[in-house]
Short mmCIF file of C-alpha atoms in Angstrom, two decimals:
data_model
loop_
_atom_site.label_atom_id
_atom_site.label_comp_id
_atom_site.label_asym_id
_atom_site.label_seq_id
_atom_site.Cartn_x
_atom_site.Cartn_y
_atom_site.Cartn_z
CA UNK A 1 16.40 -12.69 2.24
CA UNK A 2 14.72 -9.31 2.45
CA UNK A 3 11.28 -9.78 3.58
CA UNK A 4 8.43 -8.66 6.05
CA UNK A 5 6.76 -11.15 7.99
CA UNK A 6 3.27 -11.14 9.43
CA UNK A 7 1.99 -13.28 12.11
CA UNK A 8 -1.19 -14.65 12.07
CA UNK A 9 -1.95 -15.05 8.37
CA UNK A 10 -5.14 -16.01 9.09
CA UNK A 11 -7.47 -15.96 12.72
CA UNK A 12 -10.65 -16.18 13.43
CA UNK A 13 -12.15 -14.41 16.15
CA UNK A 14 -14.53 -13.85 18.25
CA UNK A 15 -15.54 -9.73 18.97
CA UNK A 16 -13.77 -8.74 22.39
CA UNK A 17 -10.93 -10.75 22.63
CA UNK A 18 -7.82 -8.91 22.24
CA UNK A 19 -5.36 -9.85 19.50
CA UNK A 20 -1.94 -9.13 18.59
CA UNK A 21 -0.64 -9.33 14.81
CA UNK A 22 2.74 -9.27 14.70
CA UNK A 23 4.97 -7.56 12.19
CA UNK A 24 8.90 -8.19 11.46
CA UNK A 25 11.12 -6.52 9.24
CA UNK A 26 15.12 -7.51 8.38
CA UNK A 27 16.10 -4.67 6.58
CA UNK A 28 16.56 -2.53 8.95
CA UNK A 29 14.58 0.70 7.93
CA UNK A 30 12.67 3.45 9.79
CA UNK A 31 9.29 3.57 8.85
CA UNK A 32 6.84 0.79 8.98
CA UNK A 33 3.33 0.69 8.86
CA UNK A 34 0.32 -1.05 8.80
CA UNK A 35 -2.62 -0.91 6.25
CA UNK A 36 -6.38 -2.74 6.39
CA UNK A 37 -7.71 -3.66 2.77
CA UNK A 38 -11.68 -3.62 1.92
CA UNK A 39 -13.21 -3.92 -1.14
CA UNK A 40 -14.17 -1.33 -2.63
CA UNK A 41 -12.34 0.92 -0.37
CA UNK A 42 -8.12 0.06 -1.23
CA UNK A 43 -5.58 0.24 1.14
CA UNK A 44 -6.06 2.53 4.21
CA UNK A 45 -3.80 3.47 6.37
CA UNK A 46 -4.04 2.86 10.54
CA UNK A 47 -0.60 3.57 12.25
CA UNK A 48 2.42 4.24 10.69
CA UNK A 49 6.10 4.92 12.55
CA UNK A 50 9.24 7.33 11.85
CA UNK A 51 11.49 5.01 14.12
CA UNK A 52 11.36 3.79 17.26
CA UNK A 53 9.16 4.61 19.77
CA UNK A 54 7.67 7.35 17.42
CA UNK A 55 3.97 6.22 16.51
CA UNK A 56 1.52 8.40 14.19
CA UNK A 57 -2.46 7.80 13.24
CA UNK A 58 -3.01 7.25 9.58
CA UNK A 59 -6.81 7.40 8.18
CA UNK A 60 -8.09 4.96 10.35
CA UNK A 61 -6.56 4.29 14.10
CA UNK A 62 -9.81 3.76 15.95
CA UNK A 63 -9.82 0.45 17.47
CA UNK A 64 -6.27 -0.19 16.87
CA UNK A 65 -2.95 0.34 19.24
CA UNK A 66 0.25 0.00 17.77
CA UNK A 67 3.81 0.36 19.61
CA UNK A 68 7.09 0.58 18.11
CA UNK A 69 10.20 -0.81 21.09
CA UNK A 70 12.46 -2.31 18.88
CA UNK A 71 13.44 -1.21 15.02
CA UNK A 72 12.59 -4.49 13.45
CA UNK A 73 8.88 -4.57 15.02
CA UNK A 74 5.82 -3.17 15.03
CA UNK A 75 2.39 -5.22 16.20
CA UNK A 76 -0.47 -4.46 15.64
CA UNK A 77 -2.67 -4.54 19.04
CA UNK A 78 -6.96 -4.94 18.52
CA UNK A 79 -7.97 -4.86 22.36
CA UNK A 80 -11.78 -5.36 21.46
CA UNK A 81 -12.11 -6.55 17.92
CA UNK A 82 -15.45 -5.42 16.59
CA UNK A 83 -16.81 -7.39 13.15
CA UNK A 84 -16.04 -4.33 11.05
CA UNK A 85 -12.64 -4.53 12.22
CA UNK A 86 -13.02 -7.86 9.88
CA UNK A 87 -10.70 -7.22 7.09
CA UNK A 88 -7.58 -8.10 5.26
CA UNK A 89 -4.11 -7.00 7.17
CA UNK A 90 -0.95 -5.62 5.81
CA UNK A 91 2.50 -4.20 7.32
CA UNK A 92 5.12 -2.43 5.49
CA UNK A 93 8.45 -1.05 5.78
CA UNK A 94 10.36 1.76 3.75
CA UNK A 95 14.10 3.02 3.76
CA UNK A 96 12.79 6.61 4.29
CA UNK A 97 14.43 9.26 2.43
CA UNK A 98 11.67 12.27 2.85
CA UNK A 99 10.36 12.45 -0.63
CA UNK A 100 10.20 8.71 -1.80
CA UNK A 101 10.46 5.37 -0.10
CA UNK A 102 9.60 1.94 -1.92
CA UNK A 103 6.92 0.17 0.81
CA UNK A 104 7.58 -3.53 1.28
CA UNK A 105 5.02 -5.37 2.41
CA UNK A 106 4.33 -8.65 4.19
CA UNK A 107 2.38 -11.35 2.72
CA UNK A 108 -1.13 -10.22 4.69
CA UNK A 109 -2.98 -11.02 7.53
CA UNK A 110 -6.82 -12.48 7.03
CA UNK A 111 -8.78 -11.32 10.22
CA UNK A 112 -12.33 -12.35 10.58
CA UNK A 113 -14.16 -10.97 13.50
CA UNK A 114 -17.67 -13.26 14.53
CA UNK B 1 -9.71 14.88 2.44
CA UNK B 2 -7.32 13.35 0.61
CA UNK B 3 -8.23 11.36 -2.43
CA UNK B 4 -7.22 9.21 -4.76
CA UNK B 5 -9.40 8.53 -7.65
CA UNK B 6 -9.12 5.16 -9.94
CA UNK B 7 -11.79 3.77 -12.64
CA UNK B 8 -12.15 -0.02 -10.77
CA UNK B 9 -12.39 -1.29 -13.94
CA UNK B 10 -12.39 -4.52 -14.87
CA UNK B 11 -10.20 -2.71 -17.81
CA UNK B 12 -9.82 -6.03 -20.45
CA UNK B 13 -6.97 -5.25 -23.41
CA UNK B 14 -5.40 -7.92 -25.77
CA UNK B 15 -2.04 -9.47 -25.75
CA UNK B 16 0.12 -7.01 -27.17
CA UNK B 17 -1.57 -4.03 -26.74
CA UNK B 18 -0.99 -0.89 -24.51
CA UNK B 19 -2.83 -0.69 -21.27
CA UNK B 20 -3.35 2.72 -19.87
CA UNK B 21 -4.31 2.96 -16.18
CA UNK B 22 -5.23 6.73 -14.87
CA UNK B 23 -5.36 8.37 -11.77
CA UNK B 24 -6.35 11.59 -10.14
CA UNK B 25 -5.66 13.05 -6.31
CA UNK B 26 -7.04 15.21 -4.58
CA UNK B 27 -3.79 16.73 -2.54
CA UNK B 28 -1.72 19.76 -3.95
CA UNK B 29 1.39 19.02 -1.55
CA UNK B 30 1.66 15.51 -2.84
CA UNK B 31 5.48 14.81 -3.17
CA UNK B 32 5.90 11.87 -5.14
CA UNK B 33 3.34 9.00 -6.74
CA UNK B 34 3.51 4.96 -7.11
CA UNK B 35 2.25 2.39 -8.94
CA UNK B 36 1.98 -0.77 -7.06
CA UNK B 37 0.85 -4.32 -8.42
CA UNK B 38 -1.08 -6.75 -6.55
CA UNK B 39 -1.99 -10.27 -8.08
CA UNK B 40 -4.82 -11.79 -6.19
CA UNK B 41 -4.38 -13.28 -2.93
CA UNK B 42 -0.84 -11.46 -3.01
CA UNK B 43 0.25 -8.22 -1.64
CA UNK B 44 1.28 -5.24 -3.11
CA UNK B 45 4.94 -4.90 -5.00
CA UNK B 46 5.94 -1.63 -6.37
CA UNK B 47 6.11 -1.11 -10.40
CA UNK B 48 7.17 2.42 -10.42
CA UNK B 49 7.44 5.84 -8.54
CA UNK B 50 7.19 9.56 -10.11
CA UNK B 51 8.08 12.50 -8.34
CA UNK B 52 8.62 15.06 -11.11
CA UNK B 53 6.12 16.40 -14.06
CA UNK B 54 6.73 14.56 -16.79
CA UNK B 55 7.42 11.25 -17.83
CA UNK B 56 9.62 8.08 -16.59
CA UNK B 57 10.05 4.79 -18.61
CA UNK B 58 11.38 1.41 -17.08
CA UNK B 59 11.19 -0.89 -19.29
CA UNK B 60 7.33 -1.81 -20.84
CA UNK B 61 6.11 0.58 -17.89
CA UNK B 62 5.97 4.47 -18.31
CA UNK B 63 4.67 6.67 -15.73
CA UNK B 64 3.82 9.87 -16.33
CA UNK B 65 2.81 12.84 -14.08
CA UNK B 66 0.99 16.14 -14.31
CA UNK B 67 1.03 17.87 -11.60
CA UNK B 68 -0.87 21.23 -12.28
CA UNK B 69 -4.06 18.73 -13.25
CA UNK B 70 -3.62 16.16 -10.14
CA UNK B 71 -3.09 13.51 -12.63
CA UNK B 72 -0.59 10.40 -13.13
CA UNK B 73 -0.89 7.25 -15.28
CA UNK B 74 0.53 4.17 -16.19
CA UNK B 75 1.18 3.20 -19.90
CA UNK B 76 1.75 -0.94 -20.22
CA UNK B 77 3.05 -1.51 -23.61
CA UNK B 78 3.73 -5.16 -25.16
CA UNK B 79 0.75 -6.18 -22.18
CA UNK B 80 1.06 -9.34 -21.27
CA UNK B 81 -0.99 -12.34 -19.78
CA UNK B 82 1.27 -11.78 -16.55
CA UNK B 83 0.18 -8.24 -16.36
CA UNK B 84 -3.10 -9.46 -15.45
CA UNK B 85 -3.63 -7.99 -12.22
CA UNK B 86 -4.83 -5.18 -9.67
CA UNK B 87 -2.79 -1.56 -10.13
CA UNK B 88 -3.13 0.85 -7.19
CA UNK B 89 -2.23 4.28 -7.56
CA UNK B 90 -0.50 5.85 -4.45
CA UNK B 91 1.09 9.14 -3.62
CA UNK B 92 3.28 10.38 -0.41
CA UNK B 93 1.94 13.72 1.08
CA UNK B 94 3.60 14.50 4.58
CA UNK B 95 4.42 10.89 6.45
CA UNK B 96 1.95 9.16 4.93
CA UNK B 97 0.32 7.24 2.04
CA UNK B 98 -2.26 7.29 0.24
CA UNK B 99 -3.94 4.71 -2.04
CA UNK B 100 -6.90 4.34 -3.96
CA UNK B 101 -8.66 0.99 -4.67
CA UNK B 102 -7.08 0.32 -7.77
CA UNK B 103 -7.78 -0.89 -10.99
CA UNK B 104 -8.13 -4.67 -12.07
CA UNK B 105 -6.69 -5.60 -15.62
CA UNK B 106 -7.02 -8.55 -17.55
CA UNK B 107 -4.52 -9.29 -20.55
CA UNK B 108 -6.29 -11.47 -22.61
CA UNK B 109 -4.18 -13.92 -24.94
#
């Protein structure tokens, strides 16, 4: 089955201690990237990736590291979470074709920061 | 800045009827648009994308697209009770996308 697969769905944590979300794709395409949803504010961008080892800053990258070592992958890194780093998670992947590319997203990540 | 506008809504229509969800953005070198659909709790699934002026019908869904007025929107015909959910507008300018913070519709039966 096709899917995208996030790891934690949900954590609680406390600000400063660094976390990893984890992000795994099977479909083997080029771009993935990762998104934080507020209310009020939609779907923002934070990192997104061409292929591997080739990482780019969306709207919001402060606070956040990605890397990109293997195709399928892509974590998300939070070294010091901060409470406005609270927020709900997503990653995506996309065949990319230039002009159009159908995101598929992973079920979400809950992150609360204390 | 780039931009994506969306009226939040709550937009309520009947069983039956046509929903019409609208959309504005900001960016002239926008290349193509989406219409995702999130039911709450759930993430995001694509409905639709539009790349060229005009219109594009799948199934109960059309999308259409102006370009020249930074406008797309999504017609819903025969809505519903399903349909209930949260549309978000998106567009691809460069690598990346853009979203706004959708629009919440309730079908009601």
């Amino acid at each position: 089955e096709a899917q995208v697969t996030q790891n934690p769905r949900y954590l609680i944590t406390v600000t400063g201690k660094k976390l990893t979300v984890t992000c795994s794709q099977n479909m083997n395409h080029e771009y993935m990237s990762w998104y934080r949803q507020d209310p009020g504010l939609g779907l923002r961008q934070i990192y997104y990736s061409m292929n591997v080892e080739v990482t780019d800053k969306g709207d919001v990258p402060e606070g956040y590291k990605v890397s990109r070592k293997e195709k399928r992958n892509f974590p998300l890194i939070l070294e010091s979470p901060s409470p406005n780093q609270t927020s709900l998670y997503f990653c995506a992947s996309t065949y990319w074709t230039g002009t159009t590319g159908e995101l598929f997203f992973g079920e979400g990540s809950r992150l609360t920061v204390l | 800045q780039k931009e994506v506008e969306q009226n939040s809504g709550p937009l309520s229509v009947p069983e039956g009827a046509i929903a019409s969800l609208n959309c504005t953005y900001s960016d002239r070198g926008s290349q193509s648009f989406f219409w995702y659909r999130q039911y709450s709790g759930k993430s995001p699934e694509l409905i639709m994308f539009i790349y060229s002026n005009g219109d594009k019908e799948d199934g109960r869904f059309t999308a259409q697209l102006n370009k020249a007025s930074q406008y797309v929107s999504l017609l819903i015909r025969d809505s519903q009770p399903s349909d209930s959910a949260t549309y978000l507008c998106a567009y691809l300018a460069g690598n990346q996308f853009y979203f706004g913070t959708g629009t919440s519709l309730t079908v009601i039966p």
